[in-house]
PDB file of C-alpha atoms in Angstrom:
ATOM      1  CA  MET A   1    -253.661-126.350 -23.544  1.00 39.00           C
ATOM      2  CA  GLU A   2    -253.496-122.613 -24.062  1.00 40.00           C
ATOM      3  CA  LEU A   3    -256.290-120.814 -25.839  1.00 42.00           C
ATOM      4  CA  VAL A   4    -255.587-120.719 -29.555  1.00 43.00           C
ATOM      5  CA  ALA A   5    -256.395-117.569 -31.474  1.00 42.00           C
ATOM      6  CA  GLY A   6    -259.334-118.243 -33.777  1.00 50.00           C
ATOM      7  CA  GLY A   7    -260.279-121.470 -32.028  1.00 75.00           C
ATOM      8  CA  PHE A   8    -260.134-124.742 -33.932  1.00 88.00           C
ATOM      9  CA  SER A   9    -258.740-125.359 -37.399  1.00 89.00           C
ATOM     10  CA  GLY A  10    -260.777-126.169 -40.483  1.00 89.00           C
ATOM     11  CA  GLU A  11    -258.946-129.493 -40.685  1.00 91.00           C
ATOM     12  CA  GLN A  12    -260.251-130.505 -37.248  1.00 93.00           C
ATOM     13  CA  PHE A  13    -263.822-129.880 -38.407  1.00 94.00           C
ATOM     14  CA  ARG A  14    -263.243-131.817 -41.642  1.00 92.00           C
ATOM     15  CA  GLU A  15    -261.801-134.774 -39.710  1.00 92.00           C
ATOM     16  CA  ALA A  16    -264.961-135.003 -37.607  1.00 94.00           C
ATOM     17  CA  CYS A  17    -267.103-134.878 -40.766  1.00 92.00           C
ATOM     18  CA  ALA A  18    -265.044-137.631 -42.378  1.00 91.00           C
ATOM     19  CA  GLU A  19    -265.719-140.007 -39.476  1.00 92.00           C
ATOM     20  CA  LEU A  20    -269.449-139.901 -40.246  1.00 90.00           C
ATOM     21  CA  GLN A  21    -268.889-141.363 -43.703  1.00 85.00           C
ATOM     22  CA  GLN A  22    -265.874-143.565 -43.024  1.00 84.00           C
ATOM     23  CA  PRO A  23    -265.017-144.333 -39.374  1.00 86.00           C
ATOM     24  CA  ALA A  24    -261.253-144.055 -38.789  1.00 85.00           C
ATOM     25  CA  LEU A  25    -260.658-147.238 -36.803  1.00 88.00           C
ATOM     26  CA  ALA A  26    -257.838-148.827 -38.811  1.00 76.00           C
ATOM     27  CA  GLY A  27    -254.171-148.429 -37.921  1.00 72.00           C
ATOM     28  CA  ALA A  28    -254.799-148.407 -34.178  1.00 78.00           C
ATOM     29  CA  ASP A  29    -256.086-150.834 -31.576  1.00 89.00           C
ATOM     30  CA  TRP A  30    -259.664-149.575 -31.463  1.00 93.00           C
ATOM     31  CA  GLN A  31    -261.854-152.196 -29.782  1.00 90.00           C
ATOM     32  CA  LEU A  32    -265.613-152.548 -30.087  1.00 91.00           C
ATOM     33  CA  LEU A  33    -266.828-152.030 -26.530  1.00 86.00           C
ATOM     34  CA  VAL A  34    -270.589-152.200 -26.750  1.00 84.00           C
ATOM     35  CA  GLU A  35    -273.463-152.094 -29.227  1.00 86.00           C
ATOM     36  CA  THR A  36    -276.809-150.939 -27.880  1.00 79.00           C
ATOM     37  CA  SER A  37    -279.930-149.289 -29.321  1.00 76.00           C
ATOM     38  CA  GLY A  38    -278.302-148.627 -32.697  1.00 82.00           C
ATOM     39  CA  ILE A  39    -275.155-147.156 -31.117  1.00 87.00           C
ATOM     40  CA  SER A  40    -271.649-148.656 -31.430  1.00 91.00           C
ATOM     41  CA  ILE A  41    -268.927-147.570 -29.002  1.00 90.00           C
ATOM     42  CA  TYR A  42    -265.226-148.199 -29.631  1.00 91.00           C
ATOM     43  CA  ARG A  43    -262.322-147.530 -27.282  1.00 90.00           C
ATOM     44  CA  LEU A  44    -258.564-147.076 -27.581  1.00 92.00           C
ATOM     45  CA  LEU A  45    -256.200-147.332 -24.614  1.00 89.00           C
ATOM     46  CA  ASP A  46    -254.130-144.219 -23.883  1.00 86.00           C
ATOM     47  CA  GLN A  47    -250.840-145.678 -22.694  1.00 86.00           C
ATOM     48  CA  LYS A  48    -249.821-142.565 -20.744  1.00 85.00           C
ATOM     49  CA  THR A  49    -252.896-142.400 -18.525  1.00 84.00           C
ATOM     50  CA  GLY A  50    -254.267-145.960 -18.566  1.00 84.00           C
ATOM     51  CA  LEU A  51    -257.586-144.437 -19.644  1.00 85.00           C
ATOM     52  CA  TYR A  52    -259.506-144.907 -22.857  1.00 87.00           C
ATOM     53  CA  GLU A  53    -260.419-142.649 -25.736  1.00 90.00           C
ATOM     54  CA  TYR A  54    -263.893-143.338 -27.114  1.00 91.00           C
ATOM     55  CA  LYS A  55    -265.527-143.138 -30.524  1.00 92.00           C
ATOM     56  CA  VAL A  56    -269.287-143.446 -30.834  1.00 92.00           C
ATOM     57  CA  PHE A  57    -271.216-144.116 -34.051  1.00 93.00           C
ATOM     58  CA  GLY A  58    -274.924-144.552 -34.518  1.00 91.00           C
ATOM     59  CA  VAL A  59    -278.364-143.125 -35.144  1.00 92.00           C
ATOM     60  CA  LEU A  60    -280.669-141.212 -32.831  1.00 90.00           C
ATOM     61  CA  GLU A  61    -284.156-141.698 -34.232  1.00 88.00           C
ATOM     62  CA  ASP A  62    -286.840-139.010 -34.062  1.00 84.00           C
ATOM     63  CA  CYS A  63    -284.266-136.290 -33.347  1.00 91.00           C
ATOM     64  CA  SER A  64    -283.379-134.087 -36.311  1.00 94.00           C
ATOM     65  CA  PRO A  65    -279.751-132.931 -36.820  1.00 95.00           C
ATOM     66  CA  THR A  66    -280.481-129.242 -36.280  1.00 95.00           C
ATOM     67  CA  LEU A  67    -282.506-129.933 -33.145  1.00 95.00           C
ATOM     68  CA  LEU A  68    -279.823-132.219 -31.737  1.00 95.00           C
ATOM     69  CA  ALA A  69    -277.094-129.636 -32.378  1.00 96.00           C
ATOM     70  CA  ASP A  70    -279.203-126.858 -30.847  1.00 95.00           C
ATOM     71  CA  VAL A  71    -279.966-128.894 -27.719  1.00 95.00           C
ATOM     72  CA  TYR A  72    -276.302-129.860 -27.346  1.00 94.00           C
ATOM     73  CA  MET A  73    -275.251-126.197 -27.519  1.00 95.00           C
ATOM     74  CA  ASP A  74    -277.962-124.897 -25.153  1.00 95.00           C
ATOM     75  CA  LEU A  75    -276.191-124.747 -21.784  1.00 96.00           C
ATOM     76  CA  ASP A  76    -279.162-123.290 -19.894  1.00 95.00           C
ATOM     77  CA  TYR A  77    -281.373-126.120 -21.084  1.00 95.00           C
ATOM     78  CA  ARG A  78    -278.733-128.718 -20.185  1.00 95.00           C
ATOM     79  CA  LYS A  79    -278.969-127.600 -16.560  1.00 94.00           C
ATOM     80  CA  GLN A  80    -282.592-128.818 -16.666  1.00 93.00           C
ATOM     81  CA  TRP A  81    -282.078-132.278 -18.186  1.00 92.00           C
ATOM     82  CA  ASP A  82    -278.578-133.277 -17.014  1.00 91.00           C
ATOM     83  CA  GLN A  83    -278.725-134.133 -13.309  1.00 89.00           C
ATOM     84  CA  ASN A  84    -274.922-134.245 -13.058  1.00 90.00           C
ATOM     85  CA  VAL A  85    -274.535-130.507 -13.691  1.00 94.00           C
ATOM     86  CA  LYS A  86    -273.687-128.419 -10.618  1.00 95.00           C
ATOM     87  CA  GLU A  87    -272.781-125.234 -12.499  1.00 96.00           C
ATOM     88  CA  LEU A  88    -272.554-124.422 -16.213  1.00 97.00           C
ATOM     89  CA  TYR A  89    -272.078-121.118 -18.034  1.00 96.00           C
ATOM     90  CA  GLU A  90    -270.166-119.272 -20.759  1.00 95.00           C
ATOM     91  CA  GLN A  91    -267.727-116.434 -20.088  1.00 93.00           C
ATOM     92  CA  GLU A  92    -265.654-114.117 -22.240  1.00 91.00           C
ATOM     93  CA  CYS A  93    -261.925-114.517 -21.504  1.00 86.00           C
ATOM     94  CA  SER A  94    -259.123-112.935 -23.509  1.00 81.00           C
ATOM     95  CA  GLY A  95    -261.456-112.306 -26.422  1.00 82.00           C
ATOM     96  CA  GLN A  96    -262.713-115.890 -26.564  1.00 86.00           C
ATOM     97  CA  THR A  97    -265.865-117.506 -25.231  1.00 90.00           C
ATOM     98  CA  VAL A  98    -265.079-120.357 -22.849  1.00 94.00           C
ATOM     99  CA  VAL A  99    -267.350-122.716 -20.953  1.00 96.00           C
ATOM    100  CA  TYR A 100    -267.144-123.379 -17.214  1.00 97.00           C
ATOM    101  CA  TRP A 101    -268.725-126.690 -16.163  1.00 96.00           C
ATOM    102  CA  GLU A 102    -268.807-128.241 -12.681  1.00 96.00           C
ATOM    103  CA  VAL A 103    -269.917-131.880 -12.515  1.00 93.00           C
ATOM    104  CA  LYS A 104    -271.368-133.574  -9.455  1.00 91.00           C
ATOM    105  CA  TYR A 105    -269.471-136.651  -8.246  1.00 87.00           C
ATOM    106  CA  PRO A 106    -270.867-139.088  -5.674  1.00 83.00           C
ATOM    107  CA  PHE A 107    -269.638-138.847  -2.072  1.00 80.00           C
ATOM    108  CA  PRO A 108    -266.871-139.197  -0.954  1.00 80.00           C
ATOM    109  CA  MET A 109    -265.291-138.071  -4.247  1.00 83.00           C
ATOM    110  CA  SER A 110    -264.739-134.414  -5.009  1.00 90.00           C
ATOM    111  CA  ASN A 111    -266.667-132.709  -7.778  1.00 92.00           C
ATOM    112  CA  ARG A 112    -264.791-132.048 -11.026  1.00 92.00           C
ATOM    113  CA  ASP A 113    -264.831-128.884 -13.083  1.00 94.00           C
ATOM    114  CA  TYR A 114    -263.908-128.129 -16.669  1.00 95.00           C
ATOM    115  CA  VAL A 115    -262.858-124.989 -18.482  1.00 95.00           C
ATOM    116  CA  TYR A 116    -262.973-125.479 -22.210  1.00 95.00           C
ATOM    117  CA  LEU A 117    -263.165-123.832 -25.586  1.00 95.00           C
ATOM    118  CA  ARG A 118    -266.138-124.813 -27.732  1.00 94.00           C
ATOM    119  CA  GLN A 119    -267.031-124.048 -31.321  1.00 94.00           C
ATOM    120  CA  ARG A 120    -269.851-125.067 -33.674  1.00 95.00           C
ATOM    121  CA  ARG A 121    -269.866-124.957 -37.448  1.00 95.00           C
ATOM    122  CA  ASP A 122    -272.680-125.924 -39.812  1.00 94.00           C
ATOM    123  CA  LEU A 123    -270.967-127.240 -42.928  1.00 92.00           C
ATOM    124  CA  ASP A 124    -271.972-128.183 -46.462  1.00 89.00           C
ATOM    125  CA  MET A 125    -269.860-131.151 -47.516  1.00 86.00           C
ATOM    126  CA  GLU A 126    -270.676-131.973 -51.142  1.00 84.00           C
ATOM    127  CA  GLY A 127    -274.370-131.419 -50.539  1.00 88.00           C
ATOM    128  CA  ARG A 128    -274.416-133.039 -47.099  1.00 88.00           C
ATOM    129  CA  LYS A 129    -275.354-130.643 -44.281  1.00 94.00           C
ATOM    130  CA  ILE A 130    -273.262-131.535 -41.236  1.00 96.00           C
ATOM    131  CA  HIS A 131    -273.278-129.877 -37.817  1.00 97.00           C
ATOM    132  CA  VAL A 132    -269.920-130.136 -36.038  1.00 96.00           C
ATOM    133  CA  VAL A 133    -269.104-129.131 -32.456  1.00 96.00           C
ATOM    134  CA  LEU A 134    -265.535-129.281 -31.133  1.00 96.00           C
ATOM    135  CA  ALA A 135    -264.499-128.834 -27.510  1.00 96.00           C
ATOM    136  CA  GLN A 136    -261.133-128.946 -25.756  1.00 95.00           C
ATOM    137  CA  SER A 137    -259.852-127.993 -22.322  1.00 94.00           C
ATOM    138  CA  ALA A 138    -258.165-124.611 -22.064  1.00 92.00           C
ATOM    139  CA  SER A 139    -255.947-122.795 -19.602  1.00 89.00           C
ATOM    140  CA  VAL A 140    -257.762-119.619 -18.519  1.00 89.00           C
ATOM    141  CA  PRO A 141    -256.199-117.567 -15.680  1.00 88.00           C
ATOM    142  CA  GLN A 142    -259.483-115.726 -15.039  1.00 90.00           C
ATOM    143  CA  LEU A 143    -261.207-118.957 -13.981  1.00 93.00           C
ATOM    144  CA  VAL A 144    -259.129-120.071 -11.027  1.00 92.00           C
ATOM    145  CA  GLU A 145    -259.353-123.526  -9.495  1.00 93.00           C
ATOM    146  CA  ARG A 146    -261.774-123.813  -6.589  1.00 94.00           C
ATOM    147  CA  SER A 147    -261.142-125.346  -3.190  1.00 95.00           C
ATOM    148  CA  GLY A 148    -262.635-128.830  -2.920  1.00 94.00           C
ATOM    149  CA  VAL A 149    -263.148-129.182  -6.674  1.00 95.00           C
ATOM    150  CA  ILE A 150    -260.637-130.946  -8.941  1.00 92.00           C
ATOM    151  CA  ARG A 151    -259.946-129.253 -12.283  1.00 93.00           C
ATOM    152  CA  VAL A 152    -260.011-131.600 -15.293  1.00 93.00           C
ATOM    153  CA  LYS A 153    -257.108-130.471 -17.474  1.00 91.00           C
ATOM    154  CA  GLN A 154    -257.341-133.145 -20.178  1.00 92.00           C
ATOM    155  CA  TYR A 155    -260.688-133.023 -21.955  1.00 93.00           C
ATOM    156  CA  LYS A 156    -261.498-133.311 -25.650  1.00 94.00           C
ATOM    157  CA  GLN A 157    -264.736-133.948 -27.495  1.00 94.00           C
ATOM    158  CA  SER A 158    -265.899-133.889 -31.113  1.00 95.00           C
ATOM    159  CA  LEU A 159    -269.473-134.228 -32.303  1.00 95.00           C
ATOM    160  CA  ALA A 160    -270.623-134.502 -35.928  1.00 97.00           C
ATOM    161  CA  ILE A 161    -274.303-134.816 -36.879  1.00 97.00           C
ATOM    162  CA  GLU A 162    -276.146-135.251 -40.170  1.00 96.00           C
ATOM    163  CA  SER A 163    -279.507-136.564 -41.304  1.00 95.00           C
ATOM    164  CA  ASP A 164    -280.032-140.321 -41.309  1.00 93.00           C
ATOM    165  CA  GLY A 165    -282.213-139.879 -44.391  1.00 90.00           C
ATOM    166  CA  LYS A 166    -285.379-140.131 -42.342  1.00 92.00           C
ATOM    167  CA  LYS A 167    -286.440-138.183 -39.244  1.00 90.00           C
ATOM    168  CA  GLY A 168    -283.370-138.896 -37.166  1.00 92.00           C
ATOM    169  CA  SER A 169    -279.684-138.076 -36.890  1.00 95.00           C
ATOM    170  CA  LYS A 170    -276.570-139.994 -37.821  1.00 95.00           C
ATOM    171  CA  VAL A 171    -273.999-139.229 -35.138  1.00 95.00           C
ATOM    172  CA  PHE A 172    -270.247-139.489 -34.580  1.00 95.00           C
ATOM    173  CA  MET A 173    -268.732-138.540 -31.217  1.00 94.00           C
ATOM    174  CA  TYR A 174    -265.145-138.668 -29.958  1.00 94.00           C
ATOM    175  CA  TYR A 175    -264.554-138.329 -26.229  1.00 91.00           C
ATOM    176  CA  PHE A 176    -261.631-138.313 -23.805  1.00 91.00           C
ATOM    177  CA  ASP A 177    -261.162-136.889 -20.362  1.00 87.00           C
ATOM    178  CA  ASN A 178    -258.885-137.528 -17.415  1.00 88.00           C
ATOM    179  CA  PRO A 179    -260.716-136.614 -14.201  1.00 82.00           C
ATOM    180  CA  GLY A 180    -257.552-136.789 -12.098  1.00 80.00           C
ATOM    181  CA  GLY A 181    -257.534-137.328  -8.367  1.00 75.00           C
ATOM    182  CA  GLN A 182    -257.260-140.726  -6.694  1.00 69.00           C
ATOM    183  CA  ILE A 183    -259.898-142.575  -8.737  1.00 72.00           C
ATOM    184  CA  PRO A 184    -258.717-145.979 -10.030  1.00 73.00           C
ATOM    185  CA  SER A 185    -258.492-146.108 -13.834  1.00 71.00           C
ATOM    186  CA  TRP A 186    -260.795-149.178 -13.928  1.00 69.00           C
ATOM    187  CA  LEU A 187    -263.540-147.206 -12.192  1.00 74.00           C
ATOM    188  CA  ILE A 188    -263.142-144.247 -14.564  1.00 70.00           C
ATOM    189  CA  ASN A 189    -263.299-146.576 -17.553  1.00 69.00           C
ATOM    190  CA  TRP A 190    -266.374-148.348 -16.158  1.00 69.00           C
ATOM    191  CA  ALA A 191    -268.128-145.023 -15.627  1.00 69.00           C
ATOM    192  CA  ALA A 192    -267.300-143.904 -19.168  1.00 68.00           C
ATOM    193  CA  LYS A 193    -268.533-147.191 -20.643  1.00 67.00           C
ATOM    194  CA  ASN A 194    -271.911-146.708 -18.972  1.00 68.00           C
ATOM    195  CA  GLY A 195    -272.015-142.931 -19.062  1.00 71.00           C
ATOM    196  CA  VAL A 196    -271.681-142.446 -22.823  1.00 73.00           C
ATOM    197  CA  PRO A 197    -274.781-144.512 -23.773  1.00 72.00           C
ATOM    198  CA  ASN A 198    -276.742-142.934 -20.925  1.00 78.00           C
ATOM    199  CA  PHE A 199    -275.763-139.442 -22.103  1.00 82.00           C
ATOM    200  CA  LEU A 200    -276.996-140.206 -25.618  1.00 81.00           C
ATOM    201  CA  LYS A 201    -280.293-141.534 -24.255  1.00 83.00           C
ATOM    202  CA  ASP A 202    -280.664-138.437 -22.057  1.00 88.00           C
ATOM    203  CA  ILE A 203    -279.987-135.990 -24.883  1.00 90.00           C
ATOM    204  CA  ALA A 204    -282.420-137.831 -27.177  1.00 87.00           C
ATOM    205  CA  ARG A 205    -285.096-137.502 -24.483  1.00 89.00           C
ATOM    206  CA  ALA A 206    -284.128-133.848 -23.997  1.00 93.00           C
ATOM    207  CA  CYS A 207    -284.694-133.235 -27.726  1.00 92.00           C
ATOM    208  CA  GLN A 208    -288.272-134.487 -27.443  1.00 88.00           C
ATOM    209  CA  ASN A 209    -288.936-132.313 -24.395  1.00 87.00           C
ATOM    210  CA  TYR A 210    -287.304-129.342 -26.135  1.00 84.00           C
ATOM    211  CA  LEU A 211    -289.887-129.601 -28.906  1.00 73.00           C
ATOM    212  CA  LYS A 212    -292.690-129.604 -26.354  1.00 70.00           C
ATOM    213  CA  LYS A 213    -291.477-126.439 -24.638  1.00 65.00           C
ATOM    214  CA  THR A 214    -290.943-124.424 -27.828  1.00 58.00           C
TER     215      THR A 214
END
């Protein structure tokens, strides 16, 4: 994907908001994969890659929407709580801010890196305050591929957050990436199935620690 002037469209942000109120699971073969700790994860097979797209719905208790959005956006802080991060930073390229992210993979697999466009909007939808973050891989000539690291060229994520009416956050997340290389699709899908719940647990814990350090 080439960088798009102005980033993401308003319609893309509205679609993420809509999933919070009414999950869009009809009309496609979305399958319930797992329910754990108040989180439901659905998957849809991508026929071209043999990999799955994921949708996550649920509540993170004791983590307010604004705090959760702030922690998610704070790349420097993520380097402290996410042990899979090798390198992570923002850079201005062609008038847009892009994110470079290298992820540690276990030996003997090569690390993966991502270059992606990211944008946050805090929206008022008929009185509901919703934080939305969209991310998608981008082609950026200034950030060349590195020897020994495989560039992930298919990556897309949406995150929408609002209050659960108490102290926590109601969350919707869409996720897809194709890490490439010679990793069997079953292993990628297994890692995603386990990795998504673990990520949510980690970011919830990071929110609590973020409060302590501020």
